[in-house]
mmCIF file of C-alpha atoms in Angstrom:
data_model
loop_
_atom_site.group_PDB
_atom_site.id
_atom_site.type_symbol
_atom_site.label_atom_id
_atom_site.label_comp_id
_atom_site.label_asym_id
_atom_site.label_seq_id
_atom_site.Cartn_x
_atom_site.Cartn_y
_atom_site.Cartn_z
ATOM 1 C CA UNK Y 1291 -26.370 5.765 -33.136
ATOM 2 C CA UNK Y 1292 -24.669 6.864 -30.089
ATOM 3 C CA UNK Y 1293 -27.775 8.727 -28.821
ATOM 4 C CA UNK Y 1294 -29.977 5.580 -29.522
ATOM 5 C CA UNK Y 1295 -27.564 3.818 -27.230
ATOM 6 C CA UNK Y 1296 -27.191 5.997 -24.466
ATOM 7 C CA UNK Y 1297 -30.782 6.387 -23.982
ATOM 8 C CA UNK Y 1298 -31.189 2.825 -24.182
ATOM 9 C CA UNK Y 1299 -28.773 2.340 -21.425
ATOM 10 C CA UNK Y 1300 -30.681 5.009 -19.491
ATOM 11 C CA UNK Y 1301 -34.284 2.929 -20.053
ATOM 12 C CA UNK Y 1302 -32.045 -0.329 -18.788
ATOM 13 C CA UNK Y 1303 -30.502 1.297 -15.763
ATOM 14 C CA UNK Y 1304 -34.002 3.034 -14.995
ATOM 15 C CA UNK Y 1305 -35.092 -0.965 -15.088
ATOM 16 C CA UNK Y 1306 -32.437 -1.451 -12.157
ATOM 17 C CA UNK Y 1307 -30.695 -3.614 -15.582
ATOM 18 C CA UNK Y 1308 -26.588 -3.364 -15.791
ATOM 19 C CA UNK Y 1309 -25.230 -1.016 -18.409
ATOM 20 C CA UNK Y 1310 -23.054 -2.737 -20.997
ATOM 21 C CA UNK Y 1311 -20.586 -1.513 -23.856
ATOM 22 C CA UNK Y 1312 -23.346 -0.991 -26.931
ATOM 23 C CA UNK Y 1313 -21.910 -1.652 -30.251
ATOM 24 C CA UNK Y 1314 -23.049 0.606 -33.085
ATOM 25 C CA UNK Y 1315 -22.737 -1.828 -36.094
ATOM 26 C CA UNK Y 1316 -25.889 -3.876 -34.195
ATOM 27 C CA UNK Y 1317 -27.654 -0.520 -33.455
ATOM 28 C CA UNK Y 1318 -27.387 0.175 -37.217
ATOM 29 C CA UNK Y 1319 -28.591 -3.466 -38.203
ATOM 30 C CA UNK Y 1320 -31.745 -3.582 -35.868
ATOM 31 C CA UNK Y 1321 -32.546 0.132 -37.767
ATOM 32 C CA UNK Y 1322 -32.027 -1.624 -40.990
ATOM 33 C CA UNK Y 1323 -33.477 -5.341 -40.843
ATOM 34 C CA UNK Y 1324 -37.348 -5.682 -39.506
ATOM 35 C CA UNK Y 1325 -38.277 -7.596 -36.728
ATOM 36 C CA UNK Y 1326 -40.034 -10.646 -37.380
ATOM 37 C CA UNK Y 1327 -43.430 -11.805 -35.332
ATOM 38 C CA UNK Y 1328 -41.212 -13.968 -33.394
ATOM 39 C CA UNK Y 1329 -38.692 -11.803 -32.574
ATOM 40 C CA UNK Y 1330 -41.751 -9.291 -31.402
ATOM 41 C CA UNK Y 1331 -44.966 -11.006 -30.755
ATOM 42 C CA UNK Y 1332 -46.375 -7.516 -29.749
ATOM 43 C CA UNK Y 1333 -45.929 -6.247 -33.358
ATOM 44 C CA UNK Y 1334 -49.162 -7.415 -34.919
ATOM 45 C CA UNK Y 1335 -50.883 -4.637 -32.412
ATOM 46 C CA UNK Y 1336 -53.065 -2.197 -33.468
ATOM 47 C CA UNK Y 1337 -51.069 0.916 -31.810
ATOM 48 C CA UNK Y 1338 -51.554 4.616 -31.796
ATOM 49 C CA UNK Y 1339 -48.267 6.438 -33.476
ATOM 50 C CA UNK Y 1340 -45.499 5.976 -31.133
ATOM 51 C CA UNK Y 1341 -43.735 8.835 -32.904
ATOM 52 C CA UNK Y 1342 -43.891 10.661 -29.658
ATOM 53 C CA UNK Y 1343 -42.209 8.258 -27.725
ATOM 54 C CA UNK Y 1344 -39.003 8.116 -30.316
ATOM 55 C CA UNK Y 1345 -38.794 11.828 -29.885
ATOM 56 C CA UNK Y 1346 -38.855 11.632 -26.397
ATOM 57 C CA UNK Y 1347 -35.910 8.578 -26.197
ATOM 58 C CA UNK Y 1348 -34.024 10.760 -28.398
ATOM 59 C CA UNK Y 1349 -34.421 14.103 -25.999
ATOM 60 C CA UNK Y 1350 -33.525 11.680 -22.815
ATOM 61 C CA UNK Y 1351 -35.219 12.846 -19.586
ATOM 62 C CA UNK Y 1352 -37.616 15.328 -18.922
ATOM 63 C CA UNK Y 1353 -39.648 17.000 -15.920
ATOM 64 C CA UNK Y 1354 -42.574 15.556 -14.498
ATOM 65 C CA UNK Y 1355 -45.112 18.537 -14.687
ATOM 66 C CA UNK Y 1356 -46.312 17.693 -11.471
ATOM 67 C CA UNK Y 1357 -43.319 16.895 -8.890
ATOM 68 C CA UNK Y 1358 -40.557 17.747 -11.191
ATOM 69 C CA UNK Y 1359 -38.790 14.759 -10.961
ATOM 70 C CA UNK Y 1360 -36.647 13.490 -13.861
ATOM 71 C CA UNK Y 1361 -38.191 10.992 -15.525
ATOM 72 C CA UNK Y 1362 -38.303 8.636 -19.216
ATOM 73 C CA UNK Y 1363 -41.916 8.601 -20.997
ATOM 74 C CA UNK Y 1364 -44.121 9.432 -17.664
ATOM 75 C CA UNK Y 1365 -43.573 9.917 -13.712
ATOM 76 C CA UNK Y 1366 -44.644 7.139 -12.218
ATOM 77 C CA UNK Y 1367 -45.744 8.552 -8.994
ATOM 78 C CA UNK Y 1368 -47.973 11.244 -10.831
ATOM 79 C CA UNK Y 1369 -49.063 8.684 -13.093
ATOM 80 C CA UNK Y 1370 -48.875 11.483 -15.681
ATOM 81 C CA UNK Y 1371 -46.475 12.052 -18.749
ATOM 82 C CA UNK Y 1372 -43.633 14.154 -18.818
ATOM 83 C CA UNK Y 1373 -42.832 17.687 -20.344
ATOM 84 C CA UNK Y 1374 -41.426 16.010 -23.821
ATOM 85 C CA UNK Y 1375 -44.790 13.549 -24.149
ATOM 86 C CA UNK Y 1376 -47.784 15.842 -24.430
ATOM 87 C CA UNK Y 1377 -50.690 14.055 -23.093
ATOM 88 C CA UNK Y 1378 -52.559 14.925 -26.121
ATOM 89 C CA UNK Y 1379 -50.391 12.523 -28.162
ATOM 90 C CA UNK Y 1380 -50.982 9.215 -25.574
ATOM 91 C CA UNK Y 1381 -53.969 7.877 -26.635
ATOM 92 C CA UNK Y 1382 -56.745 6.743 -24.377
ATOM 93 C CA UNK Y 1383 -58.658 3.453 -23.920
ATOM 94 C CA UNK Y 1384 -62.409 3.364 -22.555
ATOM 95 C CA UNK Y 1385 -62.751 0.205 -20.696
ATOM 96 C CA UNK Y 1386 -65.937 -1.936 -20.464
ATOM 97 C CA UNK Y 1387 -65.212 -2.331 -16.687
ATOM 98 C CA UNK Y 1388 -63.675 -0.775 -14.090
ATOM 99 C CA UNK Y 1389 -60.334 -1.732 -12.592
ATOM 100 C CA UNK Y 1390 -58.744 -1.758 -9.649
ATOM 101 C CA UNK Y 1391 -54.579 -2.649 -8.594
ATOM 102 C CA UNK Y 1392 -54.059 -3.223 -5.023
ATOM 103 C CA UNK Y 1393 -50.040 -2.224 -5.389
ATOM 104 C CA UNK Y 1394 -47.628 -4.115 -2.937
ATOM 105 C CA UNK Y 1395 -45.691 -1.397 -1.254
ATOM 106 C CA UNK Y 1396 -42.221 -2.888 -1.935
ATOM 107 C CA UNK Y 1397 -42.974 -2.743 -5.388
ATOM 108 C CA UNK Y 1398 -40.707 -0.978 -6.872
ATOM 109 C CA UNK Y 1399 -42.260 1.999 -8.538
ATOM 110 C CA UNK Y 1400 -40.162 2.325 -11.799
ATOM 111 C CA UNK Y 1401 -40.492 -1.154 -12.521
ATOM 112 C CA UNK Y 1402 -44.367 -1.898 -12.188
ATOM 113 C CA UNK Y 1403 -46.551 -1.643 -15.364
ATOM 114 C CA UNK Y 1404 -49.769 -1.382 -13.209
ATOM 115 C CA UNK Y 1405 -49.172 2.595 -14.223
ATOM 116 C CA UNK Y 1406 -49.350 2.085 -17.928
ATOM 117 C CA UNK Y 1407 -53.019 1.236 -17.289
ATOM 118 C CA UNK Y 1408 -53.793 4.531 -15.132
ATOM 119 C CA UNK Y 1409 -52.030 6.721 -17.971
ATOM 120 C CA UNK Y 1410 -53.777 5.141 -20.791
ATOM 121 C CA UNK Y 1411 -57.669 4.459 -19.400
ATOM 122 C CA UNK Y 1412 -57.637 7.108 -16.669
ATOM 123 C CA UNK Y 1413 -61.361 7.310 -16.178
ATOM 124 C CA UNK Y 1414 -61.267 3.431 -15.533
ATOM 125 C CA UNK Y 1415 -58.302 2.793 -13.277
ATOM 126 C CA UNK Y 1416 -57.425 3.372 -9.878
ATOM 127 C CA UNK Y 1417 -54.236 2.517 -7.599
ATOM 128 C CA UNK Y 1418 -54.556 1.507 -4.160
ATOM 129 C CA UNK Y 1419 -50.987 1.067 -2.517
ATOM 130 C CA UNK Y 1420 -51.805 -1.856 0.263
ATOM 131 C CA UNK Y 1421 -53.043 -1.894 2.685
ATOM 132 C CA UNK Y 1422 -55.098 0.737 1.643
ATOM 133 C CA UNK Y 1423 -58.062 -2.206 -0.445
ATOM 134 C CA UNK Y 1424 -61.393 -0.769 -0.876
ATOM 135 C CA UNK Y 1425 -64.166 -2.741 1.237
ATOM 136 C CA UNK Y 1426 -65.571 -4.994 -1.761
ATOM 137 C CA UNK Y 1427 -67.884 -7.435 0.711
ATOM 138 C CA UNK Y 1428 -71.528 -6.147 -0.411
ATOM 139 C CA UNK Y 1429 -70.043 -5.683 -4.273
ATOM 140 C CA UNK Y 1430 -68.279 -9.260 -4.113
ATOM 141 C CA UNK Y 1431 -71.110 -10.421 -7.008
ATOM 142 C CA UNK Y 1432 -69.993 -8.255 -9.658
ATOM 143 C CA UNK Y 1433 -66.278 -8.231 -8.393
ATOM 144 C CA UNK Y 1434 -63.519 -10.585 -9.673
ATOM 145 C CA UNK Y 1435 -59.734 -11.118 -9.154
ATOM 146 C CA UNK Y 1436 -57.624 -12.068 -11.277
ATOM 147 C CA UNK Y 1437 -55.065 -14.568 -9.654
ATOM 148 C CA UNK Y 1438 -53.595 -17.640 -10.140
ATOM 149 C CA UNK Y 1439 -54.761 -20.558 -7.569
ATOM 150 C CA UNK Y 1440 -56.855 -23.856 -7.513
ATOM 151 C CA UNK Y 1441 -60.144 -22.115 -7.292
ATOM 152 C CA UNK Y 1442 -59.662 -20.283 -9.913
ATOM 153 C CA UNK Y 1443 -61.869 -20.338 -12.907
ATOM 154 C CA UNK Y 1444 -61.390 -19.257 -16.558
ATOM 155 C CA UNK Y 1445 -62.755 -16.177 -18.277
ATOM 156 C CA UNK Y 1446 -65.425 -18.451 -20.167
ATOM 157 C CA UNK Y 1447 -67.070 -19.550 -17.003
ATOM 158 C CA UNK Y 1448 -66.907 -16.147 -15.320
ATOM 159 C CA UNK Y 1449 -70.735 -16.144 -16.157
ATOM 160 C CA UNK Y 1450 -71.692 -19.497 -14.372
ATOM 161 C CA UNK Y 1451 -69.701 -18.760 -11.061
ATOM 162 C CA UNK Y 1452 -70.965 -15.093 -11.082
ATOM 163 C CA UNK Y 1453 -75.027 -16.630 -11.352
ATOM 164 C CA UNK Y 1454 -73.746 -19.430 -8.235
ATOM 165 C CA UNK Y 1455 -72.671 -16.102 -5.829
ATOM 166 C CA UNK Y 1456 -76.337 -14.396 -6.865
ATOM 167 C CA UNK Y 1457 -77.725 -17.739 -5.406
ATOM 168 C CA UNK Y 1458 -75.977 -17.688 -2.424
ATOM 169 C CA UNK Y 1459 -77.490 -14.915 -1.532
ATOM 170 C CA UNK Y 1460 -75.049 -12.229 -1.939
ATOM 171 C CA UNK Y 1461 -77.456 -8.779 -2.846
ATOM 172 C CA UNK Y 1462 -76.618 -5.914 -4.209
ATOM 173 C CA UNK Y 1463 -79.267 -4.119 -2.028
ATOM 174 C CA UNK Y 1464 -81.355 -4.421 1.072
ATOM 175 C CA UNK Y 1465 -84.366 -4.533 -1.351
ATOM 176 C CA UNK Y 1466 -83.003 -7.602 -2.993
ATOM 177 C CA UNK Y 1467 -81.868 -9.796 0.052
ATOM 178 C CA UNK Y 1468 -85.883 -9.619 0.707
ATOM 179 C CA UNK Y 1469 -87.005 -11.180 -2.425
ATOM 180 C CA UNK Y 1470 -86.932 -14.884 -3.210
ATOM 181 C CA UNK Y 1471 -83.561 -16.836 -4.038
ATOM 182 C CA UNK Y 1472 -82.700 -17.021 -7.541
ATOM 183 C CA UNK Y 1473 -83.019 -20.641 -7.593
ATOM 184 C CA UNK Y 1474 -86.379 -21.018 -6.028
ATOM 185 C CA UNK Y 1475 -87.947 -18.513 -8.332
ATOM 186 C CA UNK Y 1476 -86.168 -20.586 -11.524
ATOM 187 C CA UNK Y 1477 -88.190 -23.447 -9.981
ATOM 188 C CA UNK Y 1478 -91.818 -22.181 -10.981
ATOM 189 C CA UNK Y 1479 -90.552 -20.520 -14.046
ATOM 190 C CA UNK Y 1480 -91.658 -23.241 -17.174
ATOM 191 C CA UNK Y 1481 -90.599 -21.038 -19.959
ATOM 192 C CA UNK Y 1482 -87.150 -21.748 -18.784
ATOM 193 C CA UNK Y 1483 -87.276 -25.256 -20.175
ATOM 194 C CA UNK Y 1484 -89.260 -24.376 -23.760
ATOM 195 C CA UNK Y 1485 -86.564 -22.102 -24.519
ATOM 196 C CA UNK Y 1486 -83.187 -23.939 -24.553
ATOM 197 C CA UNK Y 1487 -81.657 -20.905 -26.139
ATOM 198 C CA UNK Y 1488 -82.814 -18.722 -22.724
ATOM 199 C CA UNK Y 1489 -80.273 -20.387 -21.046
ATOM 200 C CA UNK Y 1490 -77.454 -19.039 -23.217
ATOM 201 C CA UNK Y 1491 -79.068 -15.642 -22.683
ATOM 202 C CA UNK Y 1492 -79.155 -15.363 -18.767
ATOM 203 C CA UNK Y 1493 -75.170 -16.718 -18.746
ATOM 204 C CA UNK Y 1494 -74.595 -14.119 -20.964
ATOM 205 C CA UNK Y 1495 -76.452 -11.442 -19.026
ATOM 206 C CA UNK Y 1496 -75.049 -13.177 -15.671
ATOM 207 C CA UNK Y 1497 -71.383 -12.188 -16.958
ATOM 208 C CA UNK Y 1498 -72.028 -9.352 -18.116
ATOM 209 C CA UNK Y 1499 -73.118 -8.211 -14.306
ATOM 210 C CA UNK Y 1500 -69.385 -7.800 -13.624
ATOM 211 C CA UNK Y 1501 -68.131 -4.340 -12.842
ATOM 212 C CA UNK Y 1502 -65.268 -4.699 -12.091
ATOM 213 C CA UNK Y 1503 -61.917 -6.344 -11.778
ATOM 214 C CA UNK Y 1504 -58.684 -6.262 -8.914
ATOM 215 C CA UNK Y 1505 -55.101 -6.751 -9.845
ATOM 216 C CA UNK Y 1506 -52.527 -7.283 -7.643
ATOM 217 C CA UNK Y 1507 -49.465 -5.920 -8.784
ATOM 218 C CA UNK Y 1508 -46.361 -7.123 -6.829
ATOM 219 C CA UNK Y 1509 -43.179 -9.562 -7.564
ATOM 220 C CA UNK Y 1510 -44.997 -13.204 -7.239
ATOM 221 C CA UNK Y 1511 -43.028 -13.662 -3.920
ATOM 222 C CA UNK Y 1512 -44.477 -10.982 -2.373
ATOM 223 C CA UNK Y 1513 -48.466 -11.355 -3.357
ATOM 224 C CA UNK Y 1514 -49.471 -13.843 -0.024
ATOM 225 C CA UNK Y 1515 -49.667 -10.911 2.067
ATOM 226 C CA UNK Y 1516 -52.156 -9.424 0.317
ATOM 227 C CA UNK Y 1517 -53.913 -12.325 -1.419
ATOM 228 C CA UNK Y 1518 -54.548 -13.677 2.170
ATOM 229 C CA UNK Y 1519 -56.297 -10.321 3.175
ATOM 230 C CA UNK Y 1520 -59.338 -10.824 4.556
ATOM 231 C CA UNK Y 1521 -60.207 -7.966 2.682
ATOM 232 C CA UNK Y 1522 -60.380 -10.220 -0.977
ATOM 233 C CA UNK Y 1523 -61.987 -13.683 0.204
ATOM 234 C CA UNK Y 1524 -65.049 -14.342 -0.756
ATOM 235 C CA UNK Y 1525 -63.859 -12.884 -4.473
ATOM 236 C CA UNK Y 1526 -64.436 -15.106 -7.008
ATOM 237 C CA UNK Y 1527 -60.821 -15.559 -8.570
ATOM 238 C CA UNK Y 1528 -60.215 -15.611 -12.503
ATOM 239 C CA UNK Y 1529 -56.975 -17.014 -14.193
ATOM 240 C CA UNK Y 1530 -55.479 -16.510 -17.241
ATOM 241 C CA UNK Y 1531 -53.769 -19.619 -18.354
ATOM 242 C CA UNK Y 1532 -53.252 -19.332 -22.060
ATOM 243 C CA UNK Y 1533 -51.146 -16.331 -22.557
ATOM 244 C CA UNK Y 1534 -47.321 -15.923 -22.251
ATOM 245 C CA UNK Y 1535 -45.727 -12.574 -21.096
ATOM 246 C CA UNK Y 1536 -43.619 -11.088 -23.077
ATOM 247 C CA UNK Y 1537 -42.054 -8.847 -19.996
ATOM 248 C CA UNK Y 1538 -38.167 -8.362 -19.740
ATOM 249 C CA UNK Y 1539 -38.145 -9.127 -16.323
ATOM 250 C CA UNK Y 1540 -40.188 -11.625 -15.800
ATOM 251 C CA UNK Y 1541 -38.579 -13.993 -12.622
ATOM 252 C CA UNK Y 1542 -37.008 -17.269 -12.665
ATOM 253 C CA UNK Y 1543 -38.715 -20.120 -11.760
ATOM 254 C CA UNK Y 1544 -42.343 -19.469 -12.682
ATOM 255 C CA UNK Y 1545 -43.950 -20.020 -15.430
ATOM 256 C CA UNK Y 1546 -44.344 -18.226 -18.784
ATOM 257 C CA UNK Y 1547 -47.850 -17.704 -18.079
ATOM 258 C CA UNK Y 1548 -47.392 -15.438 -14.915
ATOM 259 C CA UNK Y 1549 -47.987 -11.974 -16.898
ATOM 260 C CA UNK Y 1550 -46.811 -8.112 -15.948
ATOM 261 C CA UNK Y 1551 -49.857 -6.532 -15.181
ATOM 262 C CA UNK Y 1552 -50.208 -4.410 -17.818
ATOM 263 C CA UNK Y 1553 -50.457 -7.648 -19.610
ATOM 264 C CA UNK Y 1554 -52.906 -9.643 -17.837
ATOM 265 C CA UNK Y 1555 -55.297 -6.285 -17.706
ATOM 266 C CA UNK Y 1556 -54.798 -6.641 -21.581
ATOM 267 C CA UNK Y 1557 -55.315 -10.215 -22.396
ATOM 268 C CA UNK Y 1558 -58.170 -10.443 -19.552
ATOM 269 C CA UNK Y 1559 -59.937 -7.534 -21.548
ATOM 270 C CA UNK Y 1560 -59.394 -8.958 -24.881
ATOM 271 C CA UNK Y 1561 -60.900 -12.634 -23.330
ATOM 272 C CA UNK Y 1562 -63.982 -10.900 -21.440
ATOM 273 C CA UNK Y 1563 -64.979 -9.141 -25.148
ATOM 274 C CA UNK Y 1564 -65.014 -12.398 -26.661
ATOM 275 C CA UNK Y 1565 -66.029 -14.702 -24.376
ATOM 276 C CA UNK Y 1566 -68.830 -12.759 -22.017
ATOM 277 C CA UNK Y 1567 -69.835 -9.754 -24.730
ATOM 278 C CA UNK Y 1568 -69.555 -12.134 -27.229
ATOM 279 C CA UNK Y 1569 -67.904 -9.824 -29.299
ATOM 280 C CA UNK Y 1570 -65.509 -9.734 -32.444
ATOM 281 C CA UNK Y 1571 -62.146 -8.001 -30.784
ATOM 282 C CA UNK Y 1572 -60.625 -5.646 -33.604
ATOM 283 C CA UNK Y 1573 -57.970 -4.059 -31.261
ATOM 284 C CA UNK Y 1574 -60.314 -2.138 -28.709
ATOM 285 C CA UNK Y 1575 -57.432 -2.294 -26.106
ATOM 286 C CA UNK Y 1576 -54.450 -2.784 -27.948
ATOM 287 C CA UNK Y 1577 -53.638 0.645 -26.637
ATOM 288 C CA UNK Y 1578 -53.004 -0.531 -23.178
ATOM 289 C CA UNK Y 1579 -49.740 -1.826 -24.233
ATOM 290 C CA UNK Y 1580 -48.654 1.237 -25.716
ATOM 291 C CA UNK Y 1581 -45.900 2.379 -23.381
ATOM 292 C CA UNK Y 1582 -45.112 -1.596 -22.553
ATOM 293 C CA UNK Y 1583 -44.627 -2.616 -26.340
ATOM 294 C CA UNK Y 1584 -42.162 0.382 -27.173
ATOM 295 C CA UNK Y 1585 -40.272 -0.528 -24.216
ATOM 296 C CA UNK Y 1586 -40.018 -3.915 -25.087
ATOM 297 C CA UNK Y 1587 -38.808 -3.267 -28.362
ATOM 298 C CA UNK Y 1588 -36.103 -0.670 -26.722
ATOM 299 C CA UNK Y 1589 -34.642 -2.672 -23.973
ATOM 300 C CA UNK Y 1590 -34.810 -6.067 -26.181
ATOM 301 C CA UNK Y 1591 -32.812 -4.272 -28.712
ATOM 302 C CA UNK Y 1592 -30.508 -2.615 -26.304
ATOM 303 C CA UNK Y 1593 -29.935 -5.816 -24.453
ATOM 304 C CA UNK Y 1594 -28.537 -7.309 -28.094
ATOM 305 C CA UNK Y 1595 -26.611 -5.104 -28.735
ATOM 306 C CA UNK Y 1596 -24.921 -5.002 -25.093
ATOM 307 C CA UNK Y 1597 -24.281 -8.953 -26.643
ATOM 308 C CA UNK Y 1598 -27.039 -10.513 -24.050
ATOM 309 C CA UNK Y 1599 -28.444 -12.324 -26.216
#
């Protein structure tokens, strides 16, 4: 019991949380009674063992292998894990598009979940700390960013707006900017109007054209700097307005739909496979909230117990 609690309290004050007096009889309850789905709505995910992760909350802090900073889980300025979680054991999730997170730099290291992403689909994520933003302009018709705002569109139309900036002209090479528009060349195409399942078929193939995604991850007080970048206009912008986080610190005053990053990488991924591949989703990325579900669990259960709630 005791070292459940005391590495609970070091999760919470790693989470800039207050430490509180943990009683044991709750600890022992939560061990004994089962959460239900309300209680946890993360619990219905298809997870890799997290058995690694309760051995490393019992063991406390360990070494990053990189900078050898003392750490819980992974370092996350090496996005790597530490000594006590061999990377062998963290499971990793292939992506169907490339991501990028343009990271405030106020944001607080140990509290953004933009490096969950980067330890579990490596090969598919990379962090740019602002104002370092890649240069997106010629790319901007198989880009998207996912933000909140009154342009934004939903994941089941990503395929119409995507076909509307191929129309405006926007190439993806010198070679293509010399050929006809789009729209002229659907004008002396008559097959287009035999077929009205065609139609169905180039939206599909239209969404499908995006490669890749940009997150912002920052406190939602902070994102106008970079949202009003130069840098990302022109990007057509994607919300997600269906989903509730689940994230312990999520900030007063906006709404439950406003989503930790790890989240909205998650739910936007589990939307795209249905809605643009047209896919059946059996869990492809539940891994992405690997690190974020375990910690849920631990710091809601700590925060009980500490009588919060």
């Amino acid at each position: 019991q005791l070292t459940m609690s005391l590495n609970s309290s070091t999760l919470l004050n790693e989470e800039n949380a207050q430490g509180a007096k943990r009683n044991p009889e709750c600890l022992e309850s939560l061990r004994q009674t089962p959460s239900s789905v309300e209680d946890n709505p993360l619990q219905q995910l298809q997870l890799a063992s997290q058995e690694v992760l309760e051995k490393a909350k019992k063991s406390g802090r360990s070494k990053c292998p990189r900078c050898n900073s003392s750490r819980m889980f992974y370092c996350y300025t090496c996005f790597v894990p530490v000594e006590t979680v061999p990377t062998k054991e963290i499971p990793t999730v292939k992506l169907p598009l490339k991501i990028d997170i343009i990271k405030h730099p106020n944001e607080t290291d140990g509290k953004s979940t933009a490096v969950h992403a980067k330890l579990l689909a490596p090969d598919d994520v990379t962090i740019y700390k602002y104002p370092c933003i890649p240069e997106y302009e010629e790319k901007r018709h198989e880009i998207a960013l996912i933000f909140p705002g009154p342009n934004s569109v939903s994941v089941k139309d990503i395929a119409f707006h995507l076909q509307k900036y191929t129309k405006k002209g926007v190439c993806a090479s010198d070679d293509d900017c010399s050929r006809e528009p789009v729209l002229k060349q659907a004008k002396i195409e008559p097959e287009e109007e035999k077929n009205p399942n065609e139609g169905i078929s180039n939206s599909r193939s239209e969404g499908t054209r995006l490669k890749k995604i940009v997150f912002i991850d920052s406190t939602w007080n902070q994102t106008n700097k970079i949202i009003t970048d130069e840098r990302l206009q022109g990007l057509l912008q994607i919300e997600l307005k269906t989903r509730k986080t689940c994230f312990w610190r999520h900030q007063k005053g906006k709404p439950d739909t406003y989503l930790s990053t790890i989240e909205a990488i998650y739910y936007f991924l589990v939307d795209y496979h249905q809605e643009i591949l047209k896919e059946s989703y059996k869990g492809q990325y539940d891994n992405l909230l690997f690190f974020f579900s375990f910690m849920y669990t631990l710091i809601k259960d700590a925060k009980c117990c500490a009588g919060k709630e």
